[in-house]
Short mmCIF file of C-alpha atoms and ligand atoms in Angstrom, two decimals:
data_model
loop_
_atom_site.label_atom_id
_atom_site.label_comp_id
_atom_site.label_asym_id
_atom_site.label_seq_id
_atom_site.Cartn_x
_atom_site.Cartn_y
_atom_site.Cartn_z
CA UNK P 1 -60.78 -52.83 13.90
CA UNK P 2 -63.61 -52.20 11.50
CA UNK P 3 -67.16 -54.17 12.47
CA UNK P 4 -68.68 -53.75 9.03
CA UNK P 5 -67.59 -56.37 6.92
CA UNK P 6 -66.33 -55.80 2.93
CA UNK P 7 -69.02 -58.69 1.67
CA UNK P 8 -67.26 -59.62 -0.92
CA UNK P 9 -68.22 -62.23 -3.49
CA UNK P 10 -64.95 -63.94 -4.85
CA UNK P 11 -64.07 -66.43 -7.78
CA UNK P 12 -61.07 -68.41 -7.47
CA UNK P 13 -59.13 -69.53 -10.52
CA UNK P 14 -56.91 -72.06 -9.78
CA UNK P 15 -58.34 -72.50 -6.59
CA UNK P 16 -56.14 -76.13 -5.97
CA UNK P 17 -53.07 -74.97 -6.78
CA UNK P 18 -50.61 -73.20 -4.12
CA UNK P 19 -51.76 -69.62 -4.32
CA UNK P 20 -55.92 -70.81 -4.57
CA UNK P 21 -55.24 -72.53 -1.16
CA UNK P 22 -53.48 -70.24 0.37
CA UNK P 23 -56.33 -67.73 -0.98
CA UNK P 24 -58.80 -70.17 0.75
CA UNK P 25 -57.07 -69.86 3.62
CA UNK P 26 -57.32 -66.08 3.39
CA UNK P 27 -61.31 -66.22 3.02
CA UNK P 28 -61.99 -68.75 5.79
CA UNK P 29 -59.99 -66.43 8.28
CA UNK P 30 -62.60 -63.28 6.97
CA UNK P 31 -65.96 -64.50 6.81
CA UNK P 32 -67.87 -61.42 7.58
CA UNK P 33 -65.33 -59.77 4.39
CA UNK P 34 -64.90 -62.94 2.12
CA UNK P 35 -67.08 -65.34 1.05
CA UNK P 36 -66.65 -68.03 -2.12
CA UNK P 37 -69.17 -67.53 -5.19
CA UNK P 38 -67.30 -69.89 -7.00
CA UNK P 39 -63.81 -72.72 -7.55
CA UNK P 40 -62.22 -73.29 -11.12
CA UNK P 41 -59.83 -75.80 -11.01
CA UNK P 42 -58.67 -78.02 -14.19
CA UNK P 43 -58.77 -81.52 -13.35
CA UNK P 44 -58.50 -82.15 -9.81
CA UNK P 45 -61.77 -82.97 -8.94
CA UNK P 46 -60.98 -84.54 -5.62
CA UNK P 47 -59.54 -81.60 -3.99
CA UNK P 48 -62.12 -79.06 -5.95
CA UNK P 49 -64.49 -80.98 -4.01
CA UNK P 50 -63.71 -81.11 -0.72
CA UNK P 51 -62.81 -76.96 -0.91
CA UNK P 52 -66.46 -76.83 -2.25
CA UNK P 53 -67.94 -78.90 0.60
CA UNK P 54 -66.30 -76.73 3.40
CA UNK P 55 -67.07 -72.99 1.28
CA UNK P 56 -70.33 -73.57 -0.36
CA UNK P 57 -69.86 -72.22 -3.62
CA UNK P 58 -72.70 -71.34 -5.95
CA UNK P 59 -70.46 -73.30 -8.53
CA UNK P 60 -67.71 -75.41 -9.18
CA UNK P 61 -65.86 -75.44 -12.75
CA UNK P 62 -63.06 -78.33 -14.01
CA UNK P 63 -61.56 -77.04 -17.47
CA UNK P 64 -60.83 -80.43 -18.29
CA UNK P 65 -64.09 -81.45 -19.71
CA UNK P 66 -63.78 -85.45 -18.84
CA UNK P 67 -62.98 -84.81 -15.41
CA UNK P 68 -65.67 -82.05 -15.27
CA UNK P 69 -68.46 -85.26 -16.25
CA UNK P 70 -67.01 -87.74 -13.57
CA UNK P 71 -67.14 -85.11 -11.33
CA UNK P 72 -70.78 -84.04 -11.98
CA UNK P 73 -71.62 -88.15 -11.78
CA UNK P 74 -69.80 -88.46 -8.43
CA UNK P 75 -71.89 -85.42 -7.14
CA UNK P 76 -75.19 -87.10 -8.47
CA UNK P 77 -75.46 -89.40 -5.35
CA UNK P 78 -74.00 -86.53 -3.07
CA UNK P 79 -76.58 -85.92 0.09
CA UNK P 80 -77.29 -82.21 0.25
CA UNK P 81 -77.16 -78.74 -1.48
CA UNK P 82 -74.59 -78.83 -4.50
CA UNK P 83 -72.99 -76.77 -6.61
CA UNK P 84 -73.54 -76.04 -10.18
CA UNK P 85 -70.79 -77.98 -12.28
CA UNK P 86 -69.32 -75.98 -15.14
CA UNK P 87 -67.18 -77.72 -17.65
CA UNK P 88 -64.47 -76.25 -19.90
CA UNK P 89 -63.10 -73.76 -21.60
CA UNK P 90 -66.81 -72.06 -21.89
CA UNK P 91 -66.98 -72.82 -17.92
CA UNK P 92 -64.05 -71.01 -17.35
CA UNK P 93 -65.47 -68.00 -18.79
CA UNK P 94 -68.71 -68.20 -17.41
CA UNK P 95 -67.01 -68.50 -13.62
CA UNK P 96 -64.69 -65.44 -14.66
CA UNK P 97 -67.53 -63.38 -15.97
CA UNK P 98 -70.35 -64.79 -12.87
CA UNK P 99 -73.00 -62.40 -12.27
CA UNK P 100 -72.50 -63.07 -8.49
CA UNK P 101 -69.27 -62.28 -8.15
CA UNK P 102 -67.40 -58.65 -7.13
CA UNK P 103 -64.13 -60.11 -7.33
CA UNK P 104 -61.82 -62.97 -9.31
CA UNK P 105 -58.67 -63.58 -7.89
CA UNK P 106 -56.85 -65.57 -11.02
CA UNK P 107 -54.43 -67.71 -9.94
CA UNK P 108 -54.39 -69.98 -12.78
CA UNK P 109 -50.41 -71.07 -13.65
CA UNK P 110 -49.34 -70.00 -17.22
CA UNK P 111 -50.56 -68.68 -20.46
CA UNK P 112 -53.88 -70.91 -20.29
CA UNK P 113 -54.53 -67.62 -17.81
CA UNK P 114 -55.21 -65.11 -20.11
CA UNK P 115 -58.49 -66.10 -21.32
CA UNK P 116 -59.77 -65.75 -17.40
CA UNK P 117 -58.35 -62.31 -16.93
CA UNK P 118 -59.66 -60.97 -20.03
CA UNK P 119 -63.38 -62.41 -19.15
CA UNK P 120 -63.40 -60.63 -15.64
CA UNK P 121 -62.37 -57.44 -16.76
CA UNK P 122 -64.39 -57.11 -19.41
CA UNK P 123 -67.72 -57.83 -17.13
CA UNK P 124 -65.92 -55.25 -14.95
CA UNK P 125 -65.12 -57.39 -11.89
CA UNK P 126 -61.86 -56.41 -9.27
CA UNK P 127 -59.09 -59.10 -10.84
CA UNK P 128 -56.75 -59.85 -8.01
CA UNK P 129 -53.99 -60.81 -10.47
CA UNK P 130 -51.40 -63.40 -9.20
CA UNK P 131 -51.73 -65.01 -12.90
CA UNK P 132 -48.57 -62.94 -14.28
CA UNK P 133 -48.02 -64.80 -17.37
CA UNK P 134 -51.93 -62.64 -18.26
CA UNK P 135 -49.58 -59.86 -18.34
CA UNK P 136 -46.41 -61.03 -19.90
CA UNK P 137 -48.19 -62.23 -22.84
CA UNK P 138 -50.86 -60.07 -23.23
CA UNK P 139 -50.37 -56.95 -22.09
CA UNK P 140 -52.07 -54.68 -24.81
CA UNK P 141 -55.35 -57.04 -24.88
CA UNK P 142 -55.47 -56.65 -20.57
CA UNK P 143 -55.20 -53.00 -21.07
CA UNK P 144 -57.82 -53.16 -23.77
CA UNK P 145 -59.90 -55.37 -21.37
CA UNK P 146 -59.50 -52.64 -18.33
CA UNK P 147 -60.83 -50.00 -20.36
CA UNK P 148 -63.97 -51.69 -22.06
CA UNK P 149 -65.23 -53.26 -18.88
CA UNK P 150 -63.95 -50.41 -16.34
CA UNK P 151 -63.11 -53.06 -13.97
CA UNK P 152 -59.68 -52.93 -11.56
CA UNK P 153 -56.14 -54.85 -11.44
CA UNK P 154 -54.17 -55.07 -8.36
CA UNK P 155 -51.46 -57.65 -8.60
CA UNK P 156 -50.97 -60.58 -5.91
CA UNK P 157 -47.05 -61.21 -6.81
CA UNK P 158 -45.46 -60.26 -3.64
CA UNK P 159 -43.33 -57.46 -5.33
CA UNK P 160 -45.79 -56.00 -7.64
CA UNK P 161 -47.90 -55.85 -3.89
CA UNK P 162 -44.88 -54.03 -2.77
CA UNK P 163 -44.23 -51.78 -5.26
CA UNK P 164 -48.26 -50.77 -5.52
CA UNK P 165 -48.03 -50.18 -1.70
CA UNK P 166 -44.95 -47.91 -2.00
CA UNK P 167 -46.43 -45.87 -4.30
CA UNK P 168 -50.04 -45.13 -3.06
CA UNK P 169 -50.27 -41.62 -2.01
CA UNK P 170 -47.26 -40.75 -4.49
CA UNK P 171 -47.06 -38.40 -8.04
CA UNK P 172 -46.17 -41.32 -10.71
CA UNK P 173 -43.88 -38.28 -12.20
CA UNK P 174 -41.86 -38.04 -9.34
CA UNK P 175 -40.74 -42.12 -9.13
CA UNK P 176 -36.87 -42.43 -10.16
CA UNK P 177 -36.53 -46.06 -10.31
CA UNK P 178 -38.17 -49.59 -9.05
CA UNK P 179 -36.45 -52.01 -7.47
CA UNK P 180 -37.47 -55.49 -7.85
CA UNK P 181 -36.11 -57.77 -4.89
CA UNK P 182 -35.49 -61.78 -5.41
CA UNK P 183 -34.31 -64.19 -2.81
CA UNK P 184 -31.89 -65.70 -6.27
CA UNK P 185 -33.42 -69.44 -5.22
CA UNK P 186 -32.26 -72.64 -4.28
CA UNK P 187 -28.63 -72.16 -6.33
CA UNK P 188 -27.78 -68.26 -4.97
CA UNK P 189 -24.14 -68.26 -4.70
CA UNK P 190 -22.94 -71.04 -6.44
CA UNK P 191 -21.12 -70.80 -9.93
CA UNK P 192 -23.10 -70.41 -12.79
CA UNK P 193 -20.60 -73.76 -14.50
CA UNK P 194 -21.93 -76.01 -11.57
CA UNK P 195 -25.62 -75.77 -12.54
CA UNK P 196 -25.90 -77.51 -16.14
CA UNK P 197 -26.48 -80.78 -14.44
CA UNK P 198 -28.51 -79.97 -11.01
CA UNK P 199 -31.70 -82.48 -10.53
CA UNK P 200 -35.27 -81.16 -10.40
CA UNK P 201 -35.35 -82.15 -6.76
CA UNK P 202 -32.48 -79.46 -6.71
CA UNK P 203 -34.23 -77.29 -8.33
CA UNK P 204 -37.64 -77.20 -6.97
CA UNK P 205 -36.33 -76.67 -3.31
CA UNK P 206 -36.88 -73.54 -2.90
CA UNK P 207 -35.46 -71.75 0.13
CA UNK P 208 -38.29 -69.34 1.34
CA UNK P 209 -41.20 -69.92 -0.91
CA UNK P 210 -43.60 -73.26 -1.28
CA UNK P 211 -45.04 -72.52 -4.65
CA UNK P 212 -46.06 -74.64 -8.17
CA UNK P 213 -43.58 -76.49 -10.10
CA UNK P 214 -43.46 -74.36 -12.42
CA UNK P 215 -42.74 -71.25 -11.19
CA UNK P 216 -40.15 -72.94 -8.77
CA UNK P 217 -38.51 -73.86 -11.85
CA UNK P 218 -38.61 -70.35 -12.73
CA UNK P 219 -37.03 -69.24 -9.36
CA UNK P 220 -34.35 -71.54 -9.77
CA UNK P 221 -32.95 -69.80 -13.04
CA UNK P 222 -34.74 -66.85 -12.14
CA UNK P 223 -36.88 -66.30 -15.63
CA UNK P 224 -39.55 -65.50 -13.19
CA UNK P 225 -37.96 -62.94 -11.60
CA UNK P 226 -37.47 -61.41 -15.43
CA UNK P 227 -41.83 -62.44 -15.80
CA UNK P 228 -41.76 -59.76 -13.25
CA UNK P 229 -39.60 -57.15 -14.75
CA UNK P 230 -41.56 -57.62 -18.07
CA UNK P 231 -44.65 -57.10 -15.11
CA UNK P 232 -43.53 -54.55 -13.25
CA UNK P 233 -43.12 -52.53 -16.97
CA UNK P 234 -46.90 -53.48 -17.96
CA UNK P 235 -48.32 -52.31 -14.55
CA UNK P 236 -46.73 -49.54 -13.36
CA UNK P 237 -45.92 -47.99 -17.24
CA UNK P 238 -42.06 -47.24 -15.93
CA UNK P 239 -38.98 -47.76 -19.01
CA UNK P 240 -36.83 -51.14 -18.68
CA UNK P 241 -33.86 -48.83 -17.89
CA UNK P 242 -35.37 -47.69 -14.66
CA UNK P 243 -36.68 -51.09 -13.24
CA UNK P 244 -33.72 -52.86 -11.71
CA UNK P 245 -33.32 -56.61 -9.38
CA UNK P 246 -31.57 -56.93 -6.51
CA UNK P 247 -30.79 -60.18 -4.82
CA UNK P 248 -31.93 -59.92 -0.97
CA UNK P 249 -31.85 -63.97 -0.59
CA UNK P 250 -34.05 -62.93 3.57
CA UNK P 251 -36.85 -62.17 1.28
CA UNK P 252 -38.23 -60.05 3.98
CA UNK P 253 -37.81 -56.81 1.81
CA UNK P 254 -40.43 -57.32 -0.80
CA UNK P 255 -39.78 -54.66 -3.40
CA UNK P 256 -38.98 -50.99 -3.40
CA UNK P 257 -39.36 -47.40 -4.98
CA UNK P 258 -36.82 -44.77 -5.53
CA UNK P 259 -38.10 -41.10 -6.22
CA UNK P 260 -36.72 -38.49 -7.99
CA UNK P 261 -34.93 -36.67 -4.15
CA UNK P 262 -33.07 -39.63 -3.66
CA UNK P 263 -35.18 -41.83 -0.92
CA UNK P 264 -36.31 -44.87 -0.82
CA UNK P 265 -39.69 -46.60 -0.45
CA UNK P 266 -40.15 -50.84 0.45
CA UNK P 267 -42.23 -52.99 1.69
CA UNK P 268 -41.48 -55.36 4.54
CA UNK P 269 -43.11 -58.58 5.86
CA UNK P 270 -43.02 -61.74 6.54
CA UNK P 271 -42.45 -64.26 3.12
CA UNK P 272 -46.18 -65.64 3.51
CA UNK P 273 -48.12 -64.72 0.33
CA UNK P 274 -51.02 -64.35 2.06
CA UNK P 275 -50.47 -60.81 2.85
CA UNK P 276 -50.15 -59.74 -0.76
CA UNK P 277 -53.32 -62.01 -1.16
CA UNK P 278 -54.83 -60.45 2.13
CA UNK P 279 -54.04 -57.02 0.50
CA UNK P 280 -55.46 -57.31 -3.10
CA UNK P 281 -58.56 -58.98 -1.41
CA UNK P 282 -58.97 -55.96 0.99
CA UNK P 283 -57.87 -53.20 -1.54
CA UNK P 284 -58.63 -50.37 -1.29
CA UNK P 285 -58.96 -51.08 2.54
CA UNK P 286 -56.98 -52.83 4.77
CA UNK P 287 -57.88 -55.41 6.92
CA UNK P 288 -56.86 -58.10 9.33
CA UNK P 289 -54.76 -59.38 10.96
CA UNK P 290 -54.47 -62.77 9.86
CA UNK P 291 -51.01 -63.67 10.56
CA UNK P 292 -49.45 -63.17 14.31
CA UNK P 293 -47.58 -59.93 14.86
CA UNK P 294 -44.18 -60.01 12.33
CA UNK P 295 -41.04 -59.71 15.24
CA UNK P 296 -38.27 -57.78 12.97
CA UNK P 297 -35.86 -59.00 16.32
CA UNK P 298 -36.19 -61.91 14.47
CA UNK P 299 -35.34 -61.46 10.90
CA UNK P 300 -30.99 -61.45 11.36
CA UNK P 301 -29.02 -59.46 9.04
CA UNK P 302 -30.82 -58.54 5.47
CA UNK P 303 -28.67 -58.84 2.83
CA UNK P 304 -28.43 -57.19 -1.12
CA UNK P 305 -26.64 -57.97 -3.19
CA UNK P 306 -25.85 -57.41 -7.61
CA UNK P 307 -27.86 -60.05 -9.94
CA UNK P 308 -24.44 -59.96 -12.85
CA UNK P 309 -25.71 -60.50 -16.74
CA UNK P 310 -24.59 -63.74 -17.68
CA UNK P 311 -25.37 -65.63 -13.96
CA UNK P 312 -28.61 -66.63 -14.87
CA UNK P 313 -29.23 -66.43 -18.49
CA UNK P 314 -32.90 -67.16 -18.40
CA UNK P 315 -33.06 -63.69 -16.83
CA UNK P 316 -30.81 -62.14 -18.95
CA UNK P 317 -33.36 -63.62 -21.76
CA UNK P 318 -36.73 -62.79 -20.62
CA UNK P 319 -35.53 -58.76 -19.95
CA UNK P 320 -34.07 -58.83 -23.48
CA UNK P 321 -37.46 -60.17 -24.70
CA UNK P 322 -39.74 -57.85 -22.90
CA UNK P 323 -37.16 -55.12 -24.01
CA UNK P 324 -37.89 -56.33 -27.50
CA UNK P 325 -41.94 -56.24 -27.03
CA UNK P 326 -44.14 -57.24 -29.83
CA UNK P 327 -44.84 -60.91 -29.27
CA UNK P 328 -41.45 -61.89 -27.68
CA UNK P 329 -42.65 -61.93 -24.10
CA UNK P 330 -45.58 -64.44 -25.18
CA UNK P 331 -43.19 -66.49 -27.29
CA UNK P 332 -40.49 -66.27 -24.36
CA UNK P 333 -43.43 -67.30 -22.07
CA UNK P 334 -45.05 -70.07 -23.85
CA UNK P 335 -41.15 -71.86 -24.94
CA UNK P 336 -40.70 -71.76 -21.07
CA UNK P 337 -43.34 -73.30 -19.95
CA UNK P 338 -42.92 -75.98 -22.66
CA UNK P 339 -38.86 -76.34 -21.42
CA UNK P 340 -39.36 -76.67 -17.54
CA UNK P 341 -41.85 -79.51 -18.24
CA UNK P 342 -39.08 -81.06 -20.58
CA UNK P 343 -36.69 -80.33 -17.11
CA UNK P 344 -39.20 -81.57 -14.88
CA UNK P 345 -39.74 -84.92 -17.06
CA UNK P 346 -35.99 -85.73 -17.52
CA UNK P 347 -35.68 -84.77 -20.61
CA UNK P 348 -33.35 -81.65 -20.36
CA UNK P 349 -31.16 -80.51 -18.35
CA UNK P 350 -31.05 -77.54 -16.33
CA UNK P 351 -29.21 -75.22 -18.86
CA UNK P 352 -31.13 -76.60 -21.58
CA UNK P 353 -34.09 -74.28 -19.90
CA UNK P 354 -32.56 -71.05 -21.62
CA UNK P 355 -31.32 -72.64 -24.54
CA UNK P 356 -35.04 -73.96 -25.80
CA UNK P 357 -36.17 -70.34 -24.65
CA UNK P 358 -33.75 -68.80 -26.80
CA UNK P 359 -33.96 -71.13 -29.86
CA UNK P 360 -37.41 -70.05 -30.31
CA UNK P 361 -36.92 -66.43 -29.76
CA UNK P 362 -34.36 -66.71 -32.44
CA UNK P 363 -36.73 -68.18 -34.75
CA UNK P 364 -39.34 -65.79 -33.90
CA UNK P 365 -41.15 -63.66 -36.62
CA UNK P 366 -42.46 -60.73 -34.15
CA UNK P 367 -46.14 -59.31 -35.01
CA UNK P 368 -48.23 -57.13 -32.46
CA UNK P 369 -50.50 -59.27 -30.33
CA UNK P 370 -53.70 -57.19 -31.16
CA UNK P 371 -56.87 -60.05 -30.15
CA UNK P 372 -56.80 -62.90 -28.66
CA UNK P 373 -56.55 -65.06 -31.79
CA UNK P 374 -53.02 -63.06 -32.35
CA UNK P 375 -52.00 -64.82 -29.02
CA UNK P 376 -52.95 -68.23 -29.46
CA UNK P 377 -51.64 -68.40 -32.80
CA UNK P 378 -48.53 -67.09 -31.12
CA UNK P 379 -48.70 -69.25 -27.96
CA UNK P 380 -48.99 -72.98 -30.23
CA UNK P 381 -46.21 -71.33 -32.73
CA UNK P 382 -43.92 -71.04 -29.27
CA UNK P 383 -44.97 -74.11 -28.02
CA UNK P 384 -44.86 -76.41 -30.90
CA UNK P 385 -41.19 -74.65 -32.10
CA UNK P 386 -39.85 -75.60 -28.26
CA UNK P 387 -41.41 -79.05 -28.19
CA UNK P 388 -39.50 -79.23 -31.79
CA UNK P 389 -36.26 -78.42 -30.39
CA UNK P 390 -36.78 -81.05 -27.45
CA UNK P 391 -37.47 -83.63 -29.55
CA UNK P 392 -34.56 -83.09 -32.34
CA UNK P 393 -31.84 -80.54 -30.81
CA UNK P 394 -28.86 -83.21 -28.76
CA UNK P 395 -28.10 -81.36 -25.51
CA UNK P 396 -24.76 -80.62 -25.93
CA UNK P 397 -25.07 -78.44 -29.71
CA UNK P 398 -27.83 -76.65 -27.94
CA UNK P 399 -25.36 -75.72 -25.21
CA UNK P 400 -22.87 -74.34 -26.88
CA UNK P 401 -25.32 -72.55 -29.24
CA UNK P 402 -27.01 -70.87 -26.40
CA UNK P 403 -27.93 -67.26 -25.83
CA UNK P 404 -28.11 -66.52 -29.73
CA UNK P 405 -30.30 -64.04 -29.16
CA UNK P 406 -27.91 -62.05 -26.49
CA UNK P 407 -25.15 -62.28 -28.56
CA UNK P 408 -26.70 -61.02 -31.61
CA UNK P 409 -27.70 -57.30 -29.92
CA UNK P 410 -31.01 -58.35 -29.69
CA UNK P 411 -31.04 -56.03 -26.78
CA UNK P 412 -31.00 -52.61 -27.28
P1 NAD L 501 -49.92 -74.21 -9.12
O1 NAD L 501 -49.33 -75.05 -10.17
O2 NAD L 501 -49.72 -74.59 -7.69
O3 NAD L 501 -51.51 -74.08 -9.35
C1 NAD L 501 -52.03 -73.79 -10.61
C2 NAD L 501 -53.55 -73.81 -10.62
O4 NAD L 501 -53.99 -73.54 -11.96
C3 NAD L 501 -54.18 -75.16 -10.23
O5 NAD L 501 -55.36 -74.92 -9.51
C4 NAD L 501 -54.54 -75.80 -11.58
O6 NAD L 501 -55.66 -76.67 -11.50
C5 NAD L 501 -54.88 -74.56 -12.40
N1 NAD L 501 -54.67 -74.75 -13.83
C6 NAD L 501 -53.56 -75.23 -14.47
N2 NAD L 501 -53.76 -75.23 -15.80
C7 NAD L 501 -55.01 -74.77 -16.02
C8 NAD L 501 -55.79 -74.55 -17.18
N3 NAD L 501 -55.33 -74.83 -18.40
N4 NAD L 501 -57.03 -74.05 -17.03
C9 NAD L 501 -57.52 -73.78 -15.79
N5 NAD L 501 -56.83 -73.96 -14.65
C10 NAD L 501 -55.59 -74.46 -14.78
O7 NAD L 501 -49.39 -72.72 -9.37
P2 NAD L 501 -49.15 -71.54 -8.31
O8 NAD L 501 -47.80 -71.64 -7.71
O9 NAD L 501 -50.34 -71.41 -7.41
O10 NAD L 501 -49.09 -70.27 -9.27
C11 NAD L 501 -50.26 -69.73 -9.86
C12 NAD L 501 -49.94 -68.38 -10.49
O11 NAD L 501 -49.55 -67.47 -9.45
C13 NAD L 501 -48.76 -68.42 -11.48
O12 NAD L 501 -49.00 -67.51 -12.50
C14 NAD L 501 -47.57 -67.95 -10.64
O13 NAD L 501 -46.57 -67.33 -11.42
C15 NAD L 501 -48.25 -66.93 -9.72
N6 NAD L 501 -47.57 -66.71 -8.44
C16 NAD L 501 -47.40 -67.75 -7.58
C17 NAD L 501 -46.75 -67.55 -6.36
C18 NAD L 501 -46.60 -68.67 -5.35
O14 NAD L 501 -46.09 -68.42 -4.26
N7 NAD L 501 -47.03 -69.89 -5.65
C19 NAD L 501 -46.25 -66.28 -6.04
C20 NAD L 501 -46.44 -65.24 -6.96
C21 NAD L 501 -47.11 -65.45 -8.15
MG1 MG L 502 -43.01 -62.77 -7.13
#
C-alpha cells in the first residue's frame, strides 16, 4: 500500500446526481488522495448543501440562477465557514476552470455537459469524463480543447474504463477489434413486438445498474449503449467496423480488446461504478481498495450473447448516426434527450423513443460542428424539431413511419 497520498484537488460536476455521489463516496473513503475543491449541481440546493457541509468545499455552484440566490440567502444565517456560491452558466465555468483544482470529474447528464468539459481542458485540468454526451456531440471541439490546454481525458463509463485498462502497455497498431459489453437492460430477452407499450416504471428498472433517469431510459432501448459506440470511436480513434456489442446481461465482464494474434483482453469486476470512478481518480496510479475483495466463486455462469439489428432500433439508430458523423450524433443526442422526457412524462410511448430520434435525423441538414456556437445552434435545432414532433406527430403514423433513416441507406 502506498503511504504518500495523490493530494488531489477535485471538482465535481453533477455532484447530486448518481455518479457525483457515488464519486463522493469515492473521495470520503481517500482522504489523504482526494479532497473536494468544489460541488456544481443545477438546482438542488438541499442536497448540494449538505455534501458541502460534510466536504468543505472552497465553493459551491447551482446553474440554475434562482435557486443559486435562495441558496446563497439560506447560507446567510449559516453558523460557520462557508463556501463561495457561484451562480450559472458563468459559475459553471468558473468551477470547471478553478485555479484550485487538479482534477474535474464531469458528471453532468446530457448535452448541457459540454460547456464543462471544454472549460477544464482548456485550463489544462485531468477531466475524469463520465459526461459522454461531451463526446457524442462534440467530439472535434474536445479534441480541439485537449490540445490547446494540454490537459488529460480518461473516461469514467465502465467500458470505456475497461477498454483503456486493456490497452495500457499495448501498440494501438496492433488492436484488431473492441468489444463493447451491455447487460441489454430491464427487457433482454423479450420480443422486440411486446415493448411498444412497457411503462416507465418498466423501463427504469434496471437489472444491475442504479443510475439517472435518463440514461436508464437509454439502457432500456439501449441508445446508450450506441452513445458508447459513437464513444468508444472518439476515444480510442478505432473505425465503426471494428467496434462491436455483445450482450453479457452478468455485467461482470466490462469491455474487451481483441489484437491482431487472435487473443483477447477484458476487464472484470464487480458492477459498482466506483471502480471506474476509483480508477480515473487514481490514474495513472492505482489505489485502494475501497470495495471488499470481488469473490469470482460468486459470479455463476457469464453469459454472451448477439445484439441482432432491428431488436433495439434506438441502437441500430445512434451507430448509423455516429457512422454518418458531421452533426448527426449531436442531433441524435439532443432529439433523445428531448424523447425520453416525453416517455418519462406520459406522453410517448416506449417505441415512440426511436421514432422522434429518427424523425429529426431525417430532417437533419448535416454541417461540421466546428465552435461551440455550431453546437448550440445544432442542439436547440434537435431539440425544438423533437419537441415539434411530440406535440403534432399521433403515435401510431409515427410508428409505422419509423426507422426512415435505416431504411433509406443512411448507413453506409
Ligand atoms: P443524474 O441524472 O443522476 O445526475 C445528473 C447531474 O447533473 C445532477 O447532479 C444534476 O444536478 C446535474 N445537471 C443536470 N442538468 C444540468 C445542467 N444543465 N447544468 C449543470 N448540471 C446539471 O445522472 P447520472 O446517472 O449521474 O449520469 C451522469 C452522466 O454520467 C451521464 O452523462 C451518464 O450518461 C454518465 N454515466 C452514468 C452512469 C451511471 O451509472 N449513472 C454510468 C456511466 C456513465
Ligand atoms: Mg456504460
Amino acid at each position: 500500500m502506498d503511504r504518500q497520498g495523490l493530494e488531489q484537488r477535485i471538482v465535481i460536476l453533477g455532484s447530486t446526481g448518481s455518479i457525483g455521489r457515488q464519486t463522493l463516496d469515492v473521495i470520503m473513503k481517500r482522504p489523504d488522495d482526494f479532497s473536494i475543491a468544489g460541488l456544481v449541481a443545477f438546482s438542488d440546493a438541499d442536497e448540494l448543501r449538505r455534501q458541502a457541509e460534510t466536504t468543505r468545499p472552497e465553493f459551491i455552484c447551482l446553474v440554475d440562477e434562482a435557486a443559486a440566490s435562495r441558496l446563497r440567502d439560506d447560507l446567510e444565517s449559516a453558523v460557520g465557514p462557508k463556501p463561495a456560491v457561484l451562480a450559472g452558466e458563468a459559475g459553471l465555468l468558473a468551477a470547471a476552470a478553478w485555479d484550485g483544482a487538479d482534477t474535474v470529474l464531469n458528471a453532468i447528464v446530457g448535452g448541457a455537459g459540454l460547456a464543462g468539459t471544454l472549460a477544464a481542458l482548456e485550463a489544462g485540468k485531468k477531466l475524469a469524463l463520465a459526461n459522454k454526451e461531451s463526446l457524442v456531440a462534440g467530439a472535434r471541439l474536445v479534441k480541439q480543447a485537449l490540445e490547446r490546454g494540454s490537459g488529460s481525458l480518461i473516461p469514467v463509463d465502465s467500458e470505456h474504463s475497461a477498454l483503456w485498462q486493456c490497452l495500457v502497455g499495448e501498440d494501438r497498431s496492433e488492436v484488431a477489434r473492441l468489444l463493447l459489453t451491455a447487460s441489454g437492460g430491464p427487457f433482454w430477452g423479450r420480443d422486440a413486438s411486446e415493448l411498444a407499450d412497457v411503462t416507465a416504471a418498466e423501463a427504469l428498472a434496471h437489472p444491475r445498474w442504479e443510475m439517472g433517469r435518463r440514461i436508464s431510459i437509454d439502457s432500456a432501448t439501449l441508445l446508450n449503449k450506441g452513445l458508447e459506440v459513437i464513444e468508444a470511436h472518439e476515444l480510442y480513434e478505432v473505425d465503426y467496423d471494428l467496434i462491436d456489442v455483445v450482450i453479457h446481461p452478468q455485467s461482470i465482464v466490462h469491455s474487451l480488446v481483441e489484437f491482431v494474434d487472435g487473443s483477447l483482453k477484458a476487464q472484470l469486476g464487480p458492477t459498482d461504478m466506483r471502480l471506474p470512478i476509483l480508477y480515473a481518480l487514481s490514474w495513472p496510479k492505482r489505489i485502494g481498495p475501497i470495495l471488499p475483495a470481488f469473490d469470482l466463486t460468486t459470479v455463476g455462469d457469464l453469459v454472451f450473447e448477439a445484439l441482432e439489428p432491428g431488436w433495439a432500433p434506438c441502437f441500430d439508430l445512434a451507430v448509423a448516426a455516429g457512422r454518418a458523423g458531421r452533426s448527426y450524433p449531436a442531433v441524435l443526442n439532443a432529439a433523445d434527450e428531448v424523447a425520453v422526457a416525453a416517455f418519462l412524462s406520459g406522453l410517448r410511448r416506449f417505441q415512440d423513443i426511436g421514432n422522434l430520434i429518427d424523425f429529426a435525423l431525417a430532417e437533419h441538414e448535416p454541417l461540421d460542428i466546428r465552435s461551440v456556437g455550431d453546437f448550440t445552434a445544432v442542439d436547440e435545432w434537435a431539440r425544438a424539431a423533437a419537441r415539434r414532433s411530440v406535440a403534432s406527430i399521433d403515435s401510431t403514423a409515427i410508428g409505422s413511419a419509423g426507422n426512415t433513416i435505416l431504411k433509406r441507406g443512411f448507413v453506409i
